[in-house]
Short mmCIF file of C-alpha atoms in Angstrom, two decimals:
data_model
loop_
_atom_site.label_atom_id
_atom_site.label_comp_id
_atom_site.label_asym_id
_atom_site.label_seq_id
_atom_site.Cartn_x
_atom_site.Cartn_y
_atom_site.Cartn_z
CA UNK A 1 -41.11 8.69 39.31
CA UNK A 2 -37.30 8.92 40.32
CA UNK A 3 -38.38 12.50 41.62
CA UNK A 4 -41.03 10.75 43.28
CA UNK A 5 -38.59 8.32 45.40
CA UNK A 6 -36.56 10.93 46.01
CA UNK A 7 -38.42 12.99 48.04
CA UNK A 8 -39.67 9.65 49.41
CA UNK A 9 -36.45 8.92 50.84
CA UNK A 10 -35.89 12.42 52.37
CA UNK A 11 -38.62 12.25 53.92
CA UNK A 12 -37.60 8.48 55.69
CA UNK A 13 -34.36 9.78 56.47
CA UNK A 14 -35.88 13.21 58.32
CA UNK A 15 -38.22 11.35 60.44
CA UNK A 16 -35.60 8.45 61.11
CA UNK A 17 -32.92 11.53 62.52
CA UNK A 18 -35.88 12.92 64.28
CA UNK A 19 -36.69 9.46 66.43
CA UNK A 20 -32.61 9.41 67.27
CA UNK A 21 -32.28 12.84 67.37
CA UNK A 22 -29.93 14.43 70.60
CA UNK A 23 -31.98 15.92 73.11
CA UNK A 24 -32.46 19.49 72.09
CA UNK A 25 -29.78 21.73 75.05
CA UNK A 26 -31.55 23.09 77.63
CA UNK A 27 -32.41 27.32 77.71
CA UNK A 28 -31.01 29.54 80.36
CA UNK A 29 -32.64 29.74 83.41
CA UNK A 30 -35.25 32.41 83.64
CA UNK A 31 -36.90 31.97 87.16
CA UNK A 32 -35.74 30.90 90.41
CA UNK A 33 -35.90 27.30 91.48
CA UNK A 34 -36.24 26.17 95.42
CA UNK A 35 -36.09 22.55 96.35
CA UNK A 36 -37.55 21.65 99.31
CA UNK A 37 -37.34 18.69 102.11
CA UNK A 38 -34.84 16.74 100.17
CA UNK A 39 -31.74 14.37 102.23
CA UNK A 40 -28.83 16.80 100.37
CA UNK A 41 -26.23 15.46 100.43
CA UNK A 42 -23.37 18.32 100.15
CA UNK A 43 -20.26 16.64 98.40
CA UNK A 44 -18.00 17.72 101.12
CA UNK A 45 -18.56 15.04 103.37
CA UNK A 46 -21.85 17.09 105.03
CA UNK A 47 -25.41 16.08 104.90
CA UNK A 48 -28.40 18.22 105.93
CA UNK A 49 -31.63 16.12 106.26
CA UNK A 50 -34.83 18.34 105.47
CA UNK A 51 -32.96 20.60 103.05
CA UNK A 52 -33.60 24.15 101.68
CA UNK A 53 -31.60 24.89 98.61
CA UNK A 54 -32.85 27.60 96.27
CA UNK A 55 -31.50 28.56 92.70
CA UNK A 56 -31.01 31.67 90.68
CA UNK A 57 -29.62 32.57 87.84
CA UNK A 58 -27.33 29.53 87.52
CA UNK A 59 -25.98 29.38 91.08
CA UNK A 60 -27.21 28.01 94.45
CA UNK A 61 -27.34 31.13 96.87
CA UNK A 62 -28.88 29.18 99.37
CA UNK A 63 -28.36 25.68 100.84
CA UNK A 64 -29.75 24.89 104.96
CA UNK A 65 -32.29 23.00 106.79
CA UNK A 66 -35.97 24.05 105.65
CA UNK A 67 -37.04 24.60 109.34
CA UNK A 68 -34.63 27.28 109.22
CA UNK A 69 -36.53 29.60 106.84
CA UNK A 70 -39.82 30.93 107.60
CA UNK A 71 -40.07 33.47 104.63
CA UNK A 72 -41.74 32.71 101.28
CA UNK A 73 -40.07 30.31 99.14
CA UNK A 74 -38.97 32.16 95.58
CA UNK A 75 -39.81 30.88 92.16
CA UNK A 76 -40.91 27.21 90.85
CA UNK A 77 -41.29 24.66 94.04
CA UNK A 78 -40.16 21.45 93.90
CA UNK A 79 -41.12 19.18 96.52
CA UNK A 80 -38.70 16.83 97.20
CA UNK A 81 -39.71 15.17 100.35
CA UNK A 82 -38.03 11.43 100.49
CA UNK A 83 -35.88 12.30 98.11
CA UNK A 84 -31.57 12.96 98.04
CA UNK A 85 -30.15 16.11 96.21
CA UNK A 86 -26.44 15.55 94.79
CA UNK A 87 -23.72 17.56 92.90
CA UNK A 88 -23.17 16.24 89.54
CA UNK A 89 -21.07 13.81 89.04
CA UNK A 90 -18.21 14.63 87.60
CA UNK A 91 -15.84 11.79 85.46
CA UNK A 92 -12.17 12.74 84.65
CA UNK A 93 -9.85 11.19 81.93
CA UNK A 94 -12.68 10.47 79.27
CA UNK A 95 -12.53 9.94 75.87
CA UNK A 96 -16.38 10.27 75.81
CA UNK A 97 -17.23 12.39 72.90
CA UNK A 98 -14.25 11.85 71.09
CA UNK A 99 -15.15 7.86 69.73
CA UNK A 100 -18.90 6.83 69.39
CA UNK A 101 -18.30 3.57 67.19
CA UNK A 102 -15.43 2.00 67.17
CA UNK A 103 -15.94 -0.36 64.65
CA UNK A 104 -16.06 2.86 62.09
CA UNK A 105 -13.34 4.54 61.69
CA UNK A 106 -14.72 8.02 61.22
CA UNK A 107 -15.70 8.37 64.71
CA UNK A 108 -12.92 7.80 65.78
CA UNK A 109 -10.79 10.88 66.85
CA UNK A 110 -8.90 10.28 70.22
CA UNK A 111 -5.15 9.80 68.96
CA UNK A 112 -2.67 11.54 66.78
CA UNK A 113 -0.15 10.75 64.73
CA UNK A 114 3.56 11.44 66.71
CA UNK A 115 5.08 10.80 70.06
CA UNK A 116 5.63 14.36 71.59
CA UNK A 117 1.77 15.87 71.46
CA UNK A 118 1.13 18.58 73.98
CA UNK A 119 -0.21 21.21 71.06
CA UNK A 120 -2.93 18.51 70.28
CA UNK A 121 -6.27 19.46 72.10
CA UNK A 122 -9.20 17.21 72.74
CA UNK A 123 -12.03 19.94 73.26
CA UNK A 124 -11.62 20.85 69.48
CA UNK A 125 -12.47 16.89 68.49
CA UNK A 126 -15.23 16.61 70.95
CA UNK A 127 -18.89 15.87 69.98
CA UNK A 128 -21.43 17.32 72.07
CA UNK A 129 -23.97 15.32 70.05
CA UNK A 130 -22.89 12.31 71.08
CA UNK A 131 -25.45 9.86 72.34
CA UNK A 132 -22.82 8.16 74.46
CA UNK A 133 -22.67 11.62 76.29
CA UNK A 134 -26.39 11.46 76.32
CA UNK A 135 -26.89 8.42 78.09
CA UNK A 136 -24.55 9.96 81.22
CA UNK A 137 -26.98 12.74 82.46
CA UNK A 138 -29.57 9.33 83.91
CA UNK A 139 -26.78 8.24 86.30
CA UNK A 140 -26.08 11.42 87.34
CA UNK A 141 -22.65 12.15 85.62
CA UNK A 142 -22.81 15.67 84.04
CA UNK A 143 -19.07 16.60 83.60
CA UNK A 144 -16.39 15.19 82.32
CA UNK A 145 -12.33 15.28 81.66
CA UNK A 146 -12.20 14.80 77.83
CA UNK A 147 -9.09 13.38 77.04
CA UNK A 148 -6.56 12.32 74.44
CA UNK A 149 -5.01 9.12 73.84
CA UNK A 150 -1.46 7.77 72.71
CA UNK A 151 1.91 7.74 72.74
CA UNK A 152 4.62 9.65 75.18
CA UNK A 153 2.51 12.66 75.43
CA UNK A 154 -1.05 12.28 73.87
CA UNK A 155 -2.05 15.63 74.22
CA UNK A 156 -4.24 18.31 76.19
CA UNK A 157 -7.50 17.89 77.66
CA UNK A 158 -10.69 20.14 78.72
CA UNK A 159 -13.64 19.90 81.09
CA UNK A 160 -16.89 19.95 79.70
CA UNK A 161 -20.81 19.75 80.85
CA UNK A 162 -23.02 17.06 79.27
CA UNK A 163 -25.71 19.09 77.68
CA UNK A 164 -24.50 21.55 74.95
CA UNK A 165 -25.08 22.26 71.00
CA UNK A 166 -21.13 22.25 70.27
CA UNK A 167 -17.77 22.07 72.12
CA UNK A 168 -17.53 26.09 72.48
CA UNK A 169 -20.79 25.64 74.51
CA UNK A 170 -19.78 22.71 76.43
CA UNK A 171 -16.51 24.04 77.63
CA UNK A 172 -15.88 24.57 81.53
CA UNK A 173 -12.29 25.04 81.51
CA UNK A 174 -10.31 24.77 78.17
CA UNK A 175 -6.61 23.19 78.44
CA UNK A 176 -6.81 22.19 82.07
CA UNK A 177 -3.90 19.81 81.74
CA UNK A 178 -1.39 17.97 79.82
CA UNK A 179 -1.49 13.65 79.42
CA UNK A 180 1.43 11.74 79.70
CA UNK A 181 2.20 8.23 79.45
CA UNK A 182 4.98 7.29 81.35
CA UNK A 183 7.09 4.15 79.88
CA UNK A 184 6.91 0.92 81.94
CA UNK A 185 9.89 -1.00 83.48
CA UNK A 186 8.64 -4.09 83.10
CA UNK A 187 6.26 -5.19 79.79
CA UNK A 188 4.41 -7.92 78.27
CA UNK A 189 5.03 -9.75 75.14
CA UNK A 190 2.85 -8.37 72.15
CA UNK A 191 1.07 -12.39 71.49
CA UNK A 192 -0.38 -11.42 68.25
CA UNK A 193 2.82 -10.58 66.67
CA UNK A 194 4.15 -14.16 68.28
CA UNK A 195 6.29 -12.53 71.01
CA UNK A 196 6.45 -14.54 74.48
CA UNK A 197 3.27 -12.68 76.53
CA UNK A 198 4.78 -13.24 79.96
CA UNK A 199 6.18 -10.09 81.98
CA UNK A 200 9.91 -9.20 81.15
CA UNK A 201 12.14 -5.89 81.91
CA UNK A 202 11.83 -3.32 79.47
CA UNK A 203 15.31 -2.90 77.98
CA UNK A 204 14.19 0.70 76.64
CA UNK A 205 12.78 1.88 79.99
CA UNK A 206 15.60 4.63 80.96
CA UNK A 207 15.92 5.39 77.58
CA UNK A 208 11.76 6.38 76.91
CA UNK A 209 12.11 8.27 80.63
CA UNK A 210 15.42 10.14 79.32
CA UNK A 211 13.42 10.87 75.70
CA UNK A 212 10.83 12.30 78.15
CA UNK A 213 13.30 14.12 80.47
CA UNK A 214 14.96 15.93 77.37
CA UNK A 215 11.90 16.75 75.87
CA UNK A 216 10.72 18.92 78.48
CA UNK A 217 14.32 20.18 78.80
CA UNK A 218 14.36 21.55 75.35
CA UNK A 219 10.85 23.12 75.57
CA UNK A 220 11.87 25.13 78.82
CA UNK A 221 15.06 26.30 76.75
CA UNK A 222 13.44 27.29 73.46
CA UNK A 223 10.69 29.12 75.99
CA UNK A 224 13.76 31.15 78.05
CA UNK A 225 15.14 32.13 75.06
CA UNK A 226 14.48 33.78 72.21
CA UNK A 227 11.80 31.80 70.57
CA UNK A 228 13.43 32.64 66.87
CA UNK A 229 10.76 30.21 64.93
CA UNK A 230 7.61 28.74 65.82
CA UNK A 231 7.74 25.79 67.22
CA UNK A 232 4.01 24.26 68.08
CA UNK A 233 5.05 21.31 70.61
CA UNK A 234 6.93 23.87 72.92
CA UNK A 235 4.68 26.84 72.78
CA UNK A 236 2.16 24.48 74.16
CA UNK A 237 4.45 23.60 77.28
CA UNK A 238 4.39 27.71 78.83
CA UNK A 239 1.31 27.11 80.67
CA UNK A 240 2.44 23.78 82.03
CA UNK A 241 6.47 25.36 83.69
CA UNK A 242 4.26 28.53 84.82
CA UNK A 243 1.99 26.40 86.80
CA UNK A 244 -1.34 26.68 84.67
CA UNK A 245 -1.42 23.92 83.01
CA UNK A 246 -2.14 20.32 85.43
CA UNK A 247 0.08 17.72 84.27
CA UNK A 248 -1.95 14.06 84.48
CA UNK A 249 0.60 11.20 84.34
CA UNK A 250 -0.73 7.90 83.20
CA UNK A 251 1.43 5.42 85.59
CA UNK A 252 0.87 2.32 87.77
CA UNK A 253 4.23 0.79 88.92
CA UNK A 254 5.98 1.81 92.37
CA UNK A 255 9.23 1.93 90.40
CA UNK A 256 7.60 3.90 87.61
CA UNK A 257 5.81 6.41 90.65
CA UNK A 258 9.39 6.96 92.54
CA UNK A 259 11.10 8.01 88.86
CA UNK A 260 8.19 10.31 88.05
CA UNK A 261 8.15 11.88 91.26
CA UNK A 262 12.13 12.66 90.37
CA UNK A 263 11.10 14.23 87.21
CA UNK A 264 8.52 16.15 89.30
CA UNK A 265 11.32 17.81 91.07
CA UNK A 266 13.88 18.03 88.20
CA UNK A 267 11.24 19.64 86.03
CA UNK A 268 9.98 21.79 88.78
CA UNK A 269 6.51 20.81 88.12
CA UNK A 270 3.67 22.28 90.80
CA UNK A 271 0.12 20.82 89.48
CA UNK A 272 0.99 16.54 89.09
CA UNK A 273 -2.00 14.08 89.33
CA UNK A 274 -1.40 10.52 88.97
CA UNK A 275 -3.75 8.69 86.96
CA UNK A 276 -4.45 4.95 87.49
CA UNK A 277 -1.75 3.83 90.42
CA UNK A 278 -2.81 0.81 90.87
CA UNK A 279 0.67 0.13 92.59
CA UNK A 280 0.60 3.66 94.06
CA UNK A 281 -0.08 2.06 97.82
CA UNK A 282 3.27 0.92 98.27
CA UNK A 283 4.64 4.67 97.82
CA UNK A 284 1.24 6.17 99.40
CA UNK A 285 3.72 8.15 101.47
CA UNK A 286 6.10 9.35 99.12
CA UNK A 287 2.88 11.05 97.49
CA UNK A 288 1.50 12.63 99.99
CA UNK A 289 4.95 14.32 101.18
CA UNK A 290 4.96 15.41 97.42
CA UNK A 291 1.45 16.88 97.19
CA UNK A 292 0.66 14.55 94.33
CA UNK A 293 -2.82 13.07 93.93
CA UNK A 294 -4.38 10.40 92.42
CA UNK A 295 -7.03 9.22 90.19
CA UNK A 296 -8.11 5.50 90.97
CA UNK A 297 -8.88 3.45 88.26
CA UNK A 298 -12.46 1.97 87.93
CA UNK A 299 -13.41 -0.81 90.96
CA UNK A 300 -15.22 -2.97 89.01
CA UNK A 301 -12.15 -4.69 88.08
CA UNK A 302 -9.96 -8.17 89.25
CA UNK A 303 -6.87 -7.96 90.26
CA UNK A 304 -3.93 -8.09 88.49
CA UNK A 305 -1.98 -10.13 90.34
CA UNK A 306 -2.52 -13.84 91.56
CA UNK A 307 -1.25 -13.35 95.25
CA UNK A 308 -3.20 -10.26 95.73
CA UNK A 309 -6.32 -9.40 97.65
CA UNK A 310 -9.41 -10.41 95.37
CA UNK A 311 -11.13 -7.13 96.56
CA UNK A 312 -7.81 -5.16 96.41
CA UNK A 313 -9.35 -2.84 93.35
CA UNK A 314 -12.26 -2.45 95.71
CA UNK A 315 -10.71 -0.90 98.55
CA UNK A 316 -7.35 0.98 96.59
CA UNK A 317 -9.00 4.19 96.67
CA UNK A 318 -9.96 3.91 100.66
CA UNK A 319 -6.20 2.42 101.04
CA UNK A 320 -4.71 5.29 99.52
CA UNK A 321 -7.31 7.68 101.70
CA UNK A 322 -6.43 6.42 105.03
CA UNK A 323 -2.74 7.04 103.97
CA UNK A 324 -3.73 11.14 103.69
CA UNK A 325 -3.61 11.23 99.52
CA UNK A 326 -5.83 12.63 97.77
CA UNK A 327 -7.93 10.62 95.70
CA UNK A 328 -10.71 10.40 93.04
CA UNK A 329 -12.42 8.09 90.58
CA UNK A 330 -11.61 7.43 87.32
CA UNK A 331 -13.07 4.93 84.84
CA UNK A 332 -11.24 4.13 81.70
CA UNK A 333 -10.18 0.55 80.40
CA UNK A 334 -12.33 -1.31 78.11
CA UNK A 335 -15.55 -0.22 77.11
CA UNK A 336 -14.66 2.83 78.78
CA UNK A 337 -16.65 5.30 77.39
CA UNK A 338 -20.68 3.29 77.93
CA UNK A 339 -18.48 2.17 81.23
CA UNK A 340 -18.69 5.61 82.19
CA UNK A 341 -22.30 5.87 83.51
CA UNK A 342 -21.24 3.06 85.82
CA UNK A 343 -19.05 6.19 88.15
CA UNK A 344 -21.91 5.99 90.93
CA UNK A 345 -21.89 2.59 90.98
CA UNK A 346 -18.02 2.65 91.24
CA UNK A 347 -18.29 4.81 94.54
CA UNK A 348 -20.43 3.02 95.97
CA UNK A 349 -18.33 -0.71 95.68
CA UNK A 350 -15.76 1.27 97.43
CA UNK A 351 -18.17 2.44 100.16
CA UNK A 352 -19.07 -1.27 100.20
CA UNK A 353 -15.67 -2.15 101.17
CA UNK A 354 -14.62 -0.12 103.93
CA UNK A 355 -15.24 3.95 102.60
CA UNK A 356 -17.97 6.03 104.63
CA UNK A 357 -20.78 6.69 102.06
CA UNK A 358 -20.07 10.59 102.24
CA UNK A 359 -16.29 9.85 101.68
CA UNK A 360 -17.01 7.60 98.87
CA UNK A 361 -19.37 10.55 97.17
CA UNK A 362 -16.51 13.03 97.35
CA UNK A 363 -14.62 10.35 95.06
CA UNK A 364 -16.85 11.60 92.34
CA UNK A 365 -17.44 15.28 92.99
CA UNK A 366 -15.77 17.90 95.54
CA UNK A 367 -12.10 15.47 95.19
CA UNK A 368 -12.70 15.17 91.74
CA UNK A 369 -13.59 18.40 91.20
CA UNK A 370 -10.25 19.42 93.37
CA UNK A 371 -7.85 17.78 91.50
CA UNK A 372 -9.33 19.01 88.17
CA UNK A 373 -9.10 22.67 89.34
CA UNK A 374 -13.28 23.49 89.33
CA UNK A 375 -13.91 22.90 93.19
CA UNK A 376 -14.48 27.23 93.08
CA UNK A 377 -17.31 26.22 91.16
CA UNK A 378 -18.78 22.53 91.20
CA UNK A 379 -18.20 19.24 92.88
CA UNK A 380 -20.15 20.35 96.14
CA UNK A 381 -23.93 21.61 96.90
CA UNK A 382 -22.37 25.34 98.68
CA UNK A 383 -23.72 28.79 98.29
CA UNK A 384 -22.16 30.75 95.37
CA UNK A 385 -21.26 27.58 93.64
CA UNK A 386 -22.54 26.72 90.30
CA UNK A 387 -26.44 24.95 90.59
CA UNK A 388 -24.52 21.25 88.74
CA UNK A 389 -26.99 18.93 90.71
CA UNK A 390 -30.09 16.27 90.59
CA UNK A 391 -32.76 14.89 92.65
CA UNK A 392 -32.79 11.02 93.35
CA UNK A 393 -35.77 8.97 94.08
CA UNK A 394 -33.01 7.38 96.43
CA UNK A 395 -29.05 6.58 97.24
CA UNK A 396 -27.25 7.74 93.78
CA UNK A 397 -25.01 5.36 94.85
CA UNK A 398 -26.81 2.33 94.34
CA UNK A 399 -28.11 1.48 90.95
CA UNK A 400 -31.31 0.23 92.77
CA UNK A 401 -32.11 4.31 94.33
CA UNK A 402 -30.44 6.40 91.65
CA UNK A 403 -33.38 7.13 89.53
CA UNK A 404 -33.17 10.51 88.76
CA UNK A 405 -36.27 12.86 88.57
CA UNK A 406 -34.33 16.74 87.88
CA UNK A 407 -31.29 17.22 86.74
CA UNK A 408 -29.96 21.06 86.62
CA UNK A 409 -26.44 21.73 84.94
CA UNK A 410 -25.94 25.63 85.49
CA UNK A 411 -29.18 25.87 86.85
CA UNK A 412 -30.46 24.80 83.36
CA UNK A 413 -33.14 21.58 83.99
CA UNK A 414 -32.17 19.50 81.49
CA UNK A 415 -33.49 16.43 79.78
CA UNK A 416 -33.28 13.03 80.99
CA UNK A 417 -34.43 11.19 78.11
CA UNK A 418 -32.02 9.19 75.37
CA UNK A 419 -31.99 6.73 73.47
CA UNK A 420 -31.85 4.08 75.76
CA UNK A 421 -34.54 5.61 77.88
CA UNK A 422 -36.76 5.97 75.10
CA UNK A 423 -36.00 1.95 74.13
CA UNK A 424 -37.43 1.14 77.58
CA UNK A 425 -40.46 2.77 77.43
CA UNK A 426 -41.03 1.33 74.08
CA UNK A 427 -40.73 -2.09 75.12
CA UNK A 428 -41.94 -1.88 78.71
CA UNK A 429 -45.22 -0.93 77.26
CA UNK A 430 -45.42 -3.98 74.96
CA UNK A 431 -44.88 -6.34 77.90
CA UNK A 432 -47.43 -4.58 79.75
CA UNK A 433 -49.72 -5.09 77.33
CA UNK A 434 -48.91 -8.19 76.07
CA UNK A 435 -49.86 -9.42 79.99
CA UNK A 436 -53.12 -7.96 79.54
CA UNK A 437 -54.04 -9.62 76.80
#
């Protein structure tokens, strides 16, 4: 009898991991692909109504009007007529993957113990199972920045594409840069430890930027000399002083921007990307004389101050455009990581307040895709470039149009289904029969 409940609960527990099961990775693609009479809409800014774009072997090696071509059209057809073609969308400093509850602890796995991190790498900790990754690929998001969290430096991150069996899979480009998180001059009170909440100077600013200065000091010593024991925190700095390495500062404060951009030059540091800069407007131009770009923190947020703009967040990222820095999309803050499938929806509020739709795309794909270091090879619909891309019942920008009927990552057509998905069908049928009745 014990035998008998035993098996009995095997059984529940293999058909209960079968209905939540992650959608099985697509195969590689074995035939060509041509999509035809879609509104494509490049990711550079360009759109060609009527479009041509034909797949093979994982890469587009043809994108142009369809009254162009008079030839045969190779492989599987699919008639997209009405419809919009897009690049995938690509979200940068994520932590999906790396948390999926975090109420329970042991999915938890997006900070490390210690202040000075660079060795620590995120692609190692990421899940590719994750059903929070899963529910991206309907909105159209099907890359993302996976990165680390906490302290002075939390670590390294990597790029990855949403449909894989493991993180060796996933990877698009391992180690593309190092996280900082550069000390604020002014801070709040901690209230639940009873300490006065209202903004006050930080007494230990120069002191966390001089901890920070030193630190890189040291590692370009122990690397130009002669490296007589292992040291794990510095070995991980070479790629960053020889250029290979981006280095993604988490900053907001005009102050903070001005000092960083010192350390920039003290540190002779090529590849810099501000992330957040919410107050990054007021030095727009000290940025763009300094090459340094800068990822925009989510739109769908109120401002932080009470005599600012109440659509300031809305129209940062246009803002910072018009002043000739380079900007993309980013999307962390709370709820981040189900926040994330929410990146269309964030280019389109700032399209909404000022940005031309085609500008606002590139916020999520070829400038995105630029400041990560991929453009040779996603963020725009070009020939030679990586087939990353979907096909929209209408504008992907607007939660009311993108409804997505193909997805491709690598030319691979993969699933659209998860959970959720699967939750609405459920239920949408017992409404529809519950009107019947």
């Amino acid at each position: 009898m014990k035998l008998l409940k035993t098996y009995i609960l095997i059984a529940i527990l293999m058909i209960s991991g079968q209905s939540f099961a992650q959608q099985t990775p697509a195969g590689k693609q074995t035939e060509a692909i041509t999509i035809v009479g879609a509104t494509a809409h490049l990711g550079n800014g360009e759109i060609i109504e009527n479009s041509l774009i034909i797949i093979e072997n994982g890469k587009i090696i043809e994108v142009t009007s369809k009254d162009l071509t008079k030839r045969q059209y190779p492989g599987k057809i699919i008639n997209a007529e009405g419809k919009h073609v897009y690049p995938g969308f690509i979200a940068p400093n994520s932590t999906l993957g790396l948390v999926e509850i975090s109420a329970v602890k042991a999915t938890v796995d997006q900070d490390e113990i210690g202040e000075m991190l660079p060795n620590i790498r995120s692609l190692i900790a990421y899940n590719a199972e994750s059903k929070i990754v899963e529910s991206m690929r309907p909105n159209g998001v099907l890359l993302g920045q996976i990165v680390p969290r906490g302290e002075k430096i939390s670590g390294t991150s990597s790029i990855v594409q949403f449909d894989a069996w493991n993180w060796e899979d996933a990877v698009v480009k391992e180690d593309d840069g190092l996280h900082i998180n550069w000390p604020e001059n002014y801070k709040r009170g901690r209230w639940w430890r009873g300490e006065d909440p209202d903004l006050k100077p930080n007494k230990e600013y120069m002191e966390d930027v001089q901890e920070l200065s030193d630190f890189f000091s040291s590692a370009r010593a122990y690397l130009e000399g002669k490296r007589d024991y292992k040291n794990l925190q510095f070995l991980a700095m070479e790629p960053v002083f020889n250029g290979d390495k981006k280095v993604f500062v988490h900053v907001d404060g005009e102050k903070e921007i001005l000092d960083l951009i010192q350390f920039k030059k003290e540190h002779k540091l090529e590849n810099l990307i501000i992330v957040g800069g919410y107050y990054a407007l007021g030095v727009a131009e000290d940025l763009k004389n300094n090459d340094i770009p800068v990822l925009v923190n989510r739109p769908h947020s109120i401002p932080e101050e009470a005599y600012e703009d109440y659509d300031y967040p809305y129209k940062l990222a246009k803002l910072l455009q018009d002043k000739g820095v380079l900007v993309a999309l980013e999307s962390s803050g709370q709820m981040e990581r189900m926040n994330t499938r929410n990146l269309p929806f964030y280019a389109g509020t700032v399209a909404a307040f000022g940005m031309d739709k085609e500008d606002a795309l590139k916020l999520i794909t070829s400038n995105t895709a630029k400041i990560l270091g991929i453009d040779d090879n996603y963020g725009s619909l070009e020939k030679g470039k990586s087939a990353t891309l979907f096909i929209s019942e209408g504008d992907a920008l607007d939660m009311r149009g993108n409804i997505l009927t193909h997805a491709f990552i690598d030319g691979r057509k993969i699933s659209l289904e998860t959970h959720q998905t699967e939750l609405w069908k459920r239920y949408s049928r017992k409404y529809k029969e519950q009107e019947s009745e």
